[in-house]
Structure formats: structure tokens, C-alpha cells
Amino acid sequence: MTHTLHRQGTQENLGEDFVVFTMSAKTVNAKGSGEKMRRFFEIVEKYKGVNYGDMKTGNILNTDRDTIHDGIRDTSIVHFVFTDKAVVGKVLDELSEAELGTSVVVSGLVEETDRLCKQAGLSMHTVEFSGGVHGKLELLPEKGVLEITTMCGHGMVASNLVREMVRQIKKGKKSLEAAGIELAKPCQCGVFNPKRAEALLEKFL
């Protein structure tokens, strides 16, 4: 299961939110997979994602490119975030040709992801859906905040940080772009989409 499953939002604002990542299976092909994942990184970075990272070392907004690339190991999970589905299509084309031998996961709207896979001559191996949130839903933050915080699948982006960014934007202390970046920094894996966060933050104004 992927930690990018639980993103909340509308079909419209999720339509510009794709995470492409690779990982190995510990008991199947993990040994020696670090080199393959570094190659994945080198292929996908050319397409200029809005965020990327590896949970072992951090994301491009809280560390640097070489630290992420050189730190990739057999146990890494390397993530890239895109807002343009046409670019994701090109990424899948090149990855299909490369045949690296590690699992590639695309997180996005299912119908669009299926179309992009078919366009690249691929078929989806597995489709996963989030089962939603159950329990005392009244304790959850408001919907607009959840649309932002759920972009970090490990819950590292606090709801109060979202509210603080809204306050700072309203006071003219932060731009939407700067706030989106600030919110992305705690998401260690690099799966948070700062550009989508900008659009969602604007709804609070």
C-alpha cells in the first residue's frame, strides 16, 4: 500500500497532482536495487517535478539534490511529484523503455493514470483505493485543511501550520508560493505538492 493513497480533494484539484515513485521488495529484488533506483532518479529528475525526495534523506525543499541522489540505497523509496499529466506520460514512456526492474507506482486519479499507462504501452498491475477515514470525524480539521495535510501520507504537515500559513498570507507576510514551500518542508519523503498547496491556500483568502 502507498502512503500517497489518502489525498483528499475534488476531481478538479486532484487532476493536477501525480506522484511517481519506485521501490524494491525486500524479499524479492531489494539486493542491488539501489543502483536501479539511482537510475530512476536520473531519468525522472529531467522532467522537473515540483517536489522530490527519499524518506531516508529528505526532500529537495529541506536538503539538496546530491544528498538525495547519493544517499539512495536498496531500502530507499524515491518519489517525484508532478502537476502536468502530459509530463507524467513522458516519464512513463522513458521508464518503460528503461526496464529498470523495480516497482513503479503512480498515484493519481485512477482513470487518468490508466490512460497514461496505456499511452506508454503499459497496463496497471494493481489498483488501490483508500478506504476513507472512520471514527470520530468531528475531531478532524476542516475539509480545506485536510486537502493540504493529506498530501503528506505520514502526517508530518500539521493542521496548525496550515492555519498559520493562511494567517501570514492574509497579513502580507508570506506569498502563496512561499507558504506552499514552507508546508512541503516537513514532508520527509517529498510527496507533498507545493503547487497544489498554493491553489488550496488561495481558497482561504
PDB file of C-alpha atoms in Angstrom:
ATOM      1  CA  MET A   1       0.000   0.000   0.000  1.00  0.00           C
ATOM      2  CA  THR A   2       1.221   3.513  -0.729  1.00  0.00           C
ATOM      3  CA  HIS A   3       1.209   6.408   1.725  1.00  0.00           C
ATOM      4  CA  THR A   4       0.023   8.636  -1.157  1.00  0.00           C
ATOM      5  CA  LEU A   5      -3.408   6.954  -1.241  1.00  0.00           C
ATOM      6  CA  HIS A   6      -5.170   9.220   1.214  1.00  0.00           C
ATOM      7  CA  ARG A   7      -5.022  12.601  -0.512  1.00  0.00           C
ATOM      8  CA  GLN A   8      -8.349  14.392  -0.202  1.00  0.00           C
ATOM      9  CA  GLY A   9      -9.839  16.843  -2.655  1.00  0.00           C
ATOM     10  CA  THR A  10     -12.040  17.282  -5.675  1.00  0.00           C
ATOM     11  CA  GLN A  11     -11.629  15.629  -9.059  1.00  0.00           C
ATOM     12  CA  GLU A  12     -10.609  19.029 -10.376  1.00  0.00           C
ATOM     13  CA  ASN A  13      -7.819  19.836  -7.921  1.00  0.00           C
ATOM     14  CA  LEU A  14      -6.569  16.240  -7.778  1.00  0.00           C
ATOM     15  CA  GLY A  15      -6.301  16.250 -11.565  1.00  0.00           C
ATOM     16  CA  GLU A  16      -3.046  18.192 -11.300  1.00  0.00           C
ATOM     17  CA  ASP A  17      -1.448  16.027  -8.651  1.00  0.00           C
ATOM     18  CA  PHE A  18       0.624  12.968  -9.557  1.00  0.00           C
ATOM     19  CA  VAL A  19       3.262  11.130  -7.543  1.00  0.00           C
ATOM     20  CA  VAL A  20       5.609   8.758  -9.387  1.00  0.00           C
ATOM     21  CA  PHE A  21       7.908   6.633  -7.274  1.00  0.00           C
ATOM     22  CA  THR A  22       9.929   3.449  -7.223  1.00  0.00           C
ATOM     23  CA  MET A  23      10.753   0.860  -4.601  1.00  0.00           C
ATOM     24  CA  SER A  24      12.004  -2.688  -4.304  1.00  0.00           C
ATOM     25  CA  ALA A  25      10.535  -5.689  -2.499  1.00  0.00           C
ATOM     26  CA  LYS A  26      12.685  -6.732   0.465  1.00  0.00           C
ATOM     27  CA  THR A  27      12.394 -10.470  -0.111  1.00  0.00           C
ATOM     28  CA  VAL A  28      12.366 -10.381  -3.925  1.00  0.00           C
ATOM     29  CA  ASN A  29      14.608  -7.813  -5.600  1.00  0.00           C
ATOM     30  CA  ALA A  30      15.981  -5.486  -2.938  1.00  0.00           C
ATOM     31  CA  LYS A  31      19.610  -6.602  -3.166  1.00  0.00           C
ATOM     32  CA  GLY A  32      21.412  -4.309  -5.587  1.00  0.00           C
ATOM     33  CA  SER A  33      18.295  -2.226  -6.293  1.00  0.00           C
ATOM     34  CA  GLY A  34      19.888   0.992  -5.045  1.00  0.00           C
ATOM     35  CA  GLU A  35      21.717   1.434  -8.346  1.00  0.00           C
ATOM     36  CA  LYS A  36      18.492   0.898 -10.284  1.00  0.00           C
ATOM     37  CA  MET A  37      16.722   3.485  -8.152  1.00  0.00           C
ATOM     38  CA  ARG A  38      19.530   5.970  -8.720  1.00  0.00           C
ATOM     39  CA  ARG A  39      18.977   5.433 -12.444  1.00  0.00           C
ATOM     40  CA  PHE A  40      15.239   6.020 -11.903  1.00  0.00           C
ATOM     41  CA  PHE A  41      16.138   9.266 -10.156  1.00  0.00           C
ATOM     42  CA  GLU A  42      18.377  10.377 -13.035  1.00  0.00           C
ATOM     43  CA  ILE A  43      15.685   9.644 -15.611  1.00  0.00           C
ATOM     44  CA  VAL A  44      12.798  11.289 -13.775  1.00  0.00           C
ATOM     45  CA  GLU A  45      14.638  14.379 -12.493  1.00  0.00           C
ATOM     46  CA  LYS A  46      14.970  15.605 -16.094  1.00  0.00           C
ATOM     47  CA  TYR A  47      11.218  16.251 -16.111  1.00  0.00           C
ATOM     48  CA  LYS A  48      11.398  18.915 -13.384  1.00  0.00           C
ATOM     49  CA  GLY A  49       8.958  17.711 -10.736  1.00  0.00           C
ATOM     50  CA  VAL A  50       7.624  20.266  -8.259  1.00  0.00           C
ATOM     51  CA  ASN A  51       8.998  18.192  -5.378  1.00  0.00           C
ATOM     52  CA  TYR A  52      11.026  15.028  -4.929  1.00  0.00           C
ATOM     53  CA  GLY A  53      12.845  13.088  -2.271  1.00  0.00           C
ATOM     54  CA  ASP A  54      13.673   9.885  -0.476  1.00  0.00           C
ATOM     55  CA  MET A  55      12.389   9.168   3.015  1.00  0.00           C
ATOM     56  CA  LYS A  56      15.939   8.208   4.044  1.00  0.00           C
ATOM     57  CA  THR A  57      17.424  11.640   3.318  1.00  0.00           C
ATOM     58  CA  GLY A  58      14.642  14.206   2.853  1.00  0.00           C
ATOM     59  CA  ASN A  59      13.079  16.253   0.066  1.00  0.00           C
ATOM     60  CA  ILE A  60      14.527  18.865  -2.268  1.00  0.00           C
ATOM     61  CA  LEU A  61      12.985  21.659  -0.181  1.00  0.00           C
ATOM     62  CA  ASN A  62      14.795  20.662   3.027  1.00  0.00           C
ATOM     63  CA  THR A  63      18.042  19.213   1.619  1.00  0.00           C
ATOM     64  CA  ASP A  64      19.902  19.187  -1.710  1.00  0.00           C
ATOM     65  CA  ARG A  65      19.859  17.133  -4.880  1.00  0.00           C
ATOM     66  CA  ASP A  66      23.184  15.326  -4.377  1.00  0.00           C
ATOM     67  CA  THR A  67      22.348  14.320  -0.813  1.00  0.00           C
ATOM     68  CA  ILE A  68      19.162  12.670  -2.070  1.00  0.00           C
ATOM     69  CA  HIS A  69      20.739  11.034  -5.132  1.00  0.00           C
ATOM     70  CA  ASP A  70      23.922   9.823  -3.441  1.00  0.00           C
ATOM     71  CA  GLY A  71      22.006   8.582  -0.409  1.00  0.00           C
ATOM     72  CA  ILE A  72      19.780   6.183  -2.354  1.00  0.00           C
ATOM     73  CA  ARG A  73      20.139   2.635  -1.028  1.00  0.00           C
ATOM     74  CA  ASP A  74      18.468  -0.732  -1.603  1.00  0.00           C
ATOM     75  CA  THR A  75      15.895   0.192   1.061  1.00  0.00           C
ATOM     76  CA  SER A  76      15.070   3.629  -0.380  1.00  0.00           C
ATOM     77  CA  ILE A  77      11.772   4.808  -1.868  1.00  0.00           C
ATOM     78  CA  VAL A  78      12.368   7.578  -4.396  1.00  0.00           C
ATOM     79  CA  HIS A  79       9.456   9.955  -5.083  1.00  0.00           C
ATOM     80  CA  PHE A  80       8.727  12.699  -7.630  1.00  0.00           C
ATOM     81  CA  VAL A  81       5.647  14.959  -7.747  1.00  0.00           C
ATOM     82  CA  PHE A  82       4.182  16.409 -10.958  1.00  0.00           C
ATOM     83  CA  THR A  83       1.300  18.713 -11.818  1.00  0.00           C
ATOM     84  CA  ASP A  84       1.195  18.102 -15.587  1.00  0.00           C
ATOM     85  CA  LYS A  85      -0.255  14.806 -16.813  1.00  0.00           C
ATOM     86  CA  ALA A  86       1.467  15.201 -20.186  1.00  0.00           C
ATOM     87  CA  VAL A  87       4.820  15.232 -18.389  1.00  0.00           C
ATOM     88  CA  VAL A  88       3.839  12.136 -16.409  1.00  0.00           C
ATOM     89  CA  GLY A  89       3.113  10.435 -19.727  1.00  0.00           C
ATOM     90  CA  LYS A  90       6.647  11.224 -20.933  1.00  0.00           C
ATOM     91  CA  VAL A  91       8.095   9.948 -17.652  1.00  0.00           C
ATOM     92  CA  LEU A  92       6.255   6.642 -18.054  1.00  0.00           C
ATOM     93  CA  ASP A  93       7.379   6.335 -21.685  1.00  0.00           C
ATOM     94  CA  GLU A  94      11.029   6.632 -20.692  1.00  0.00           C
ATOM     95  CA  LEU A  95      10.717   4.388 -17.652  1.00  0.00           C
ATOM     96  CA  SER A  96       9.014   1.745 -19.784  1.00  0.00           C
ATOM     97  CA  GLU A  97      11.925   1.808 -22.207  1.00  0.00           C
ATOM     98  CA  ALA A  98      14.484   1.681 -19.385  1.00  0.00           C
ATOM     99  CA  GLU A  99      13.027  -1.516 -17.840  1.00  0.00           C
ATOM    100  CA  LEU A 100      14.810  -0.942 -14.551  1.00  0.00           C
ATOM    101  CA  GLY A 101      13.320  -3.918 -12.743  1.00  0.00           C
ATOM    102  CA  THR A 102      11.893  -2.151  -9.700  1.00  0.00           C
ATOM    103  CA  SER A 103       8.237  -1.444  -8.963  1.00  0.00           C
ATOM    104  CA  VAL A 104       6.940   1.912 -10.211  1.00  0.00           C
ATOM    105  CA  VAL A 105       3.862   3.375  -8.546  1.00  0.00           C
ATOM    106  CA  VAL A 106       1.809   6.219  -9.991  1.00  0.00           C
ATOM    107  CA  SER A 107      -0.561   7.927  -7.581  1.00  0.00           C
ATOM    108  CA  GLY A 108      -3.292   9.982  -9.209  1.00  0.00           C
ATOM    109  CA  LEU A 109      -6.880   9.822 -10.411  1.00  0.00           C
ATOM    110  CA  VAL A 110      -7.427   6.221 -11.493  1.00  0.00           C
ATOM    111  CA  GLU A 111      -8.962   6.931 -14.892  1.00  0.00           C
ATOM    112  CA  GLU A 112      -6.190   9.356 -15.812  1.00  0.00           C
ATOM    113  CA  THR A 113      -3.469   7.059 -14.510  1.00  0.00           C
ATOM    114  CA  ASP A 114      -4.901   4.178 -16.541  1.00  0.00           C
ATOM    115  CA  ARG A 115      -4.931   6.339 -19.667  1.00  0.00           C
ATOM    116  CA  LEU A 116      -1.313   7.402 -19.148  1.00  0.00           C
ATOM    117  CA  CYS A 117      -0.221   3.796 -18.637  1.00  0.00           C
ATOM    118  CA  LYS A 118      -1.953   2.622 -21.803  1.00  0.00           C
ATOM    119  CA  GLN A 119      -0.428   5.538 -23.692  1.00  0.00           C
ATOM    120  CA  ALA A 120       3.012   4.262 -22.640  1.00  0.00           C
ATOM    121  CA  GLY A 121       2.118   0.686 -23.662  1.00  0.00           C
ATOM    122  CA  LEU A 122       1.688  -0.428 -20.061  1.00  0.00           C
ATOM    123  CA  SER A 123      -1.139  -1.989 -18.108  1.00  0.00           C
ATOM    124  CA  MET A 124      -1.783  -1.279 -14.453  1.00  0.00           C
ATOM    125  CA  HIS A 125      -0.682  -4.226 -12.324  1.00  0.00           C
ATOM    126  CA  THR A 126      -2.631  -3.237  -9.209  1.00  0.00           C
ATOM    127  CA  VAL A 127      -5.146  -0.521  -8.327  1.00  0.00           C
ATOM    128  CA  GLU A 128      -5.508   0.588  -4.716  1.00  0.00           C
ATOM    129  CA  PHE A 129      -8.158   2.803  -3.159  1.00  0.00           C
ATOM    130  CA  SER A 130      -8.234   4.454   0.235  1.00  0.00           C
ATOM    131  CA  GLY A 131     -10.974   3.100   2.465  1.00  0.00           C
ATOM    132  CA  GLY A 132     -11.600   6.573   3.831  1.00  0.00           C
ATOM    133  CA  VAL A 133     -11.495   7.808   7.413  1.00  0.00           C
ATOM    134  CA  HIS A 134     -13.667   6.300  10.136  1.00  0.00           C
ATOM    135  CA  GLY A 135     -14.329   7.044  13.781  1.00  0.00           C
ATOM    136  CA  LYS A 136     -14.763  10.410  15.482  1.00  0.00           C
ATOM    137  CA  LEU A 137     -14.753  12.509  12.327  1.00  0.00           C
ATOM    138  CA  GLU A 138     -15.740  15.583  14.308  1.00  0.00           C
ATOM    139  CA  LEU A 139     -12.199  15.662  15.686  1.00  0.00           C
ATOM    140  CA  LEU A 140     -10.694  16.102  12.228  1.00  0.00           C
ATOM    141  CA  PRO A 141      -9.620  19.500  10.878  1.00  0.00           C
ATOM    142  CA  GLU A 142     -11.891  21.241   8.402  1.00  0.00           C
ATOM    143  CA  LYS A 143     -12.033  19.951   4.810  1.00  0.00           C
ATOM    144  CA  GLY A 144      -9.853  22.706   3.336  1.00  0.00           C
ATOM    145  CA  VAL A 145      -7.083  21.971   5.829  1.00  0.00           C
ATOM    146  CA  LEU A 146      -7.326  18.211   5.237  1.00  0.00           C
ATOM    147  CA  GLU A 147      -6.911  18.694   1.493  1.00  0.00           C
ATOM    148  CA  ILE A 148      -3.496  20.140   2.289  1.00  0.00           C
ATOM    149  CA  THR A 149      -2.318  17.982   5.194  1.00  0.00           C
ATOM    150  CA  THR A 150      -3.231  14.672   3.498  1.00  0.00           C
ATOM    151  CA  MET A 151      -0.652  15.392   0.804  1.00  0.00           C
ATOM    152  CA  CYS A 152       1.855  14.153   3.390  1.00  0.00           C
ATOM    153  CA  GLY A 153       0.993  10.491   3.832  1.00  0.00           C
ATOM    154  CA  HIS A 154       2.905  10.203   7.105  1.00  0.00           C
ATOM    155  CA  GLY A 155       1.068  13.094   8.748  1.00  0.00           C
ATOM    156  CA  MET A 156       4.124  15.331   9.136  1.00  0.00           C
ATOM    157  CA  VAL A 157       2.340  18.507   7.993  1.00  0.00           C
ATOM    158  CA  ALA A 158       0.405  19.882  10.961  1.00  0.00           C
ATOM    159  CA  SER A 159      -3.047  21.390  10.555  1.00  0.00           C
ATOM    160  CA  ASN A 160      -1.983  24.347  12.706  1.00  0.00           C
ATOM    161  CA  LEU A 161       0.889  25.017  10.319  1.00  0.00           C
ATOM    162  CA  VAL A 162      -1.665  25.330   7.514  1.00  0.00           C
ATOM    163  CA  ARG A 163      -3.687  27.802   9.584  1.00  0.00           C
ATOM    164  CA  GLU A 164      -0.538  29.772  10.417  1.00  0.00           C
ATOM    165  CA  MET A 165       0.389  29.996   6.737  1.00  0.00           C
ATOM    166  CA  VAL A 166      -3.107  31.328   5.984  1.00  0.00           C
ATOM    167  CA  ARG A 167      -2.677  33.960   8.704  1.00  0.00           C
ATOM    168  CA  GLN A 168       0.703  35.024   7.363  1.00  0.00           C
ATOM    169  CA  ILE A 169      -0.597  35.264   3.805  1.00  0.00           C
ATOM    170  CA  LYS A 170      -3.534  37.407   4.904  1.00  0.00           C
ATOM    171  CA  LYS A 171      -1.154  39.703   6.785  1.00  0.00           C
ATOM    172  CA  GLY A 172       1.077  40.038   3.725  1.00  0.00           C
ATOM    173  CA  LYS A 173       3.995  38.335   5.462  1.00  0.00           C
ATOM    174  CA  LYS A 174       4.126  35.372   3.080  1.00  0.00           C
ATOM    175  CA  SER A 175       3.308  34.795  -0.574  1.00  0.00           C
ATOM    176  CA  LEU A 176       1.259  31.788  -1.662  1.00  0.00           C
ATOM    177  CA  GLU A 177       4.382  30.292  -3.219  1.00  0.00           C
ATOM    178  CA  ALA A 178       6.470  30.722  -0.066  1.00  0.00           C
ATOM    179  CA  ALA A 179       3.683  29.238   2.066  1.00  0.00           C
ATOM    180  CA  GLY A 180       3.393  26.214  -0.222  1.00  0.00           C
ATOM    181  CA  ILE A 181       7.125  25.583   0.097  1.00  0.00           C
ATOM    182  CA  GLU A 182       7.040  26.019   3.879  1.00  0.00           C
ATOM    183  CA  LEU A 183       4.272  23.426   4.132  1.00  0.00           C
ATOM    184  CA  ALA A 184       6.197  20.983   1.937  1.00  0.00           C
ATOM    185  CA  LYS A 185       9.395  21.047   4.006  1.00  0.00           C
ATOM    186  CA  PRO A 186       8.246  18.730   6.864  1.00  0.00           C
ATOM    187  CA  CYS A 187       7.127  16.027   4.393  1.00  0.00           C
ATOM    188  CA  GLN A 188      10.315  13.963   4.510  1.00  0.00           C
ATOM    189  CA  CYS A 189       9.515  11.711   1.543  1.00  0.00           C
ATOM    190  CA  GLY A 190       8.946  14.585  -0.872  1.00  0.00           C
ATOM    191  CA  VAL A 191       5.407  13.577  -1.896  1.00  0.00           C
ATOM    192  CA  PHE A 192       3.794  16.883  -0.840  1.00  0.00           C
ATOM    193  CA  ASN A 193       2.707  19.006  -3.808  1.00  0.00           C
ATOM    194  CA  PRO A 194       3.595  22.666  -3.049  1.00  0.00           C
ATOM    195  CA  LYS A 195       1.962  23.970  -6.235  1.00  0.00           C
ATOM    196  CA  ARG A 196      -1.350  22.331  -5.375  1.00  0.00           C
ATOM    197  CA  ALA A 197      -0.973  23.713  -1.849  1.00  0.00           C
ATOM    198  CA  GLU A 198      -0.763  27.236  -3.318  1.00  0.00           C
ATOM    199  CA  ALA A 199      -4.105  26.789  -5.077  1.00  0.00           C
ATOM    200  CA  LEU A 200      -5.719  25.311  -1.980  1.00  0.00           C
ATOM    201  CA  LEU A 201      -4.386  28.066   0.262  1.00  0.00           C
ATOM    202  CA  GLU A 202      -5.847  30.686  -2.060  1.00  0.00           C
ATOM    203  CA  LYS A 203      -9.320  29.361  -1.273  1.00  0.00           C
ATOM    204  CA  PHE A 204      -8.893  30.573   2.322  1.00  0.00           C
ATOM    205  CA  LEU A 205      -8.394  34.199   1.251  1.00  0.00           C
TER     206      LEU A 205
END
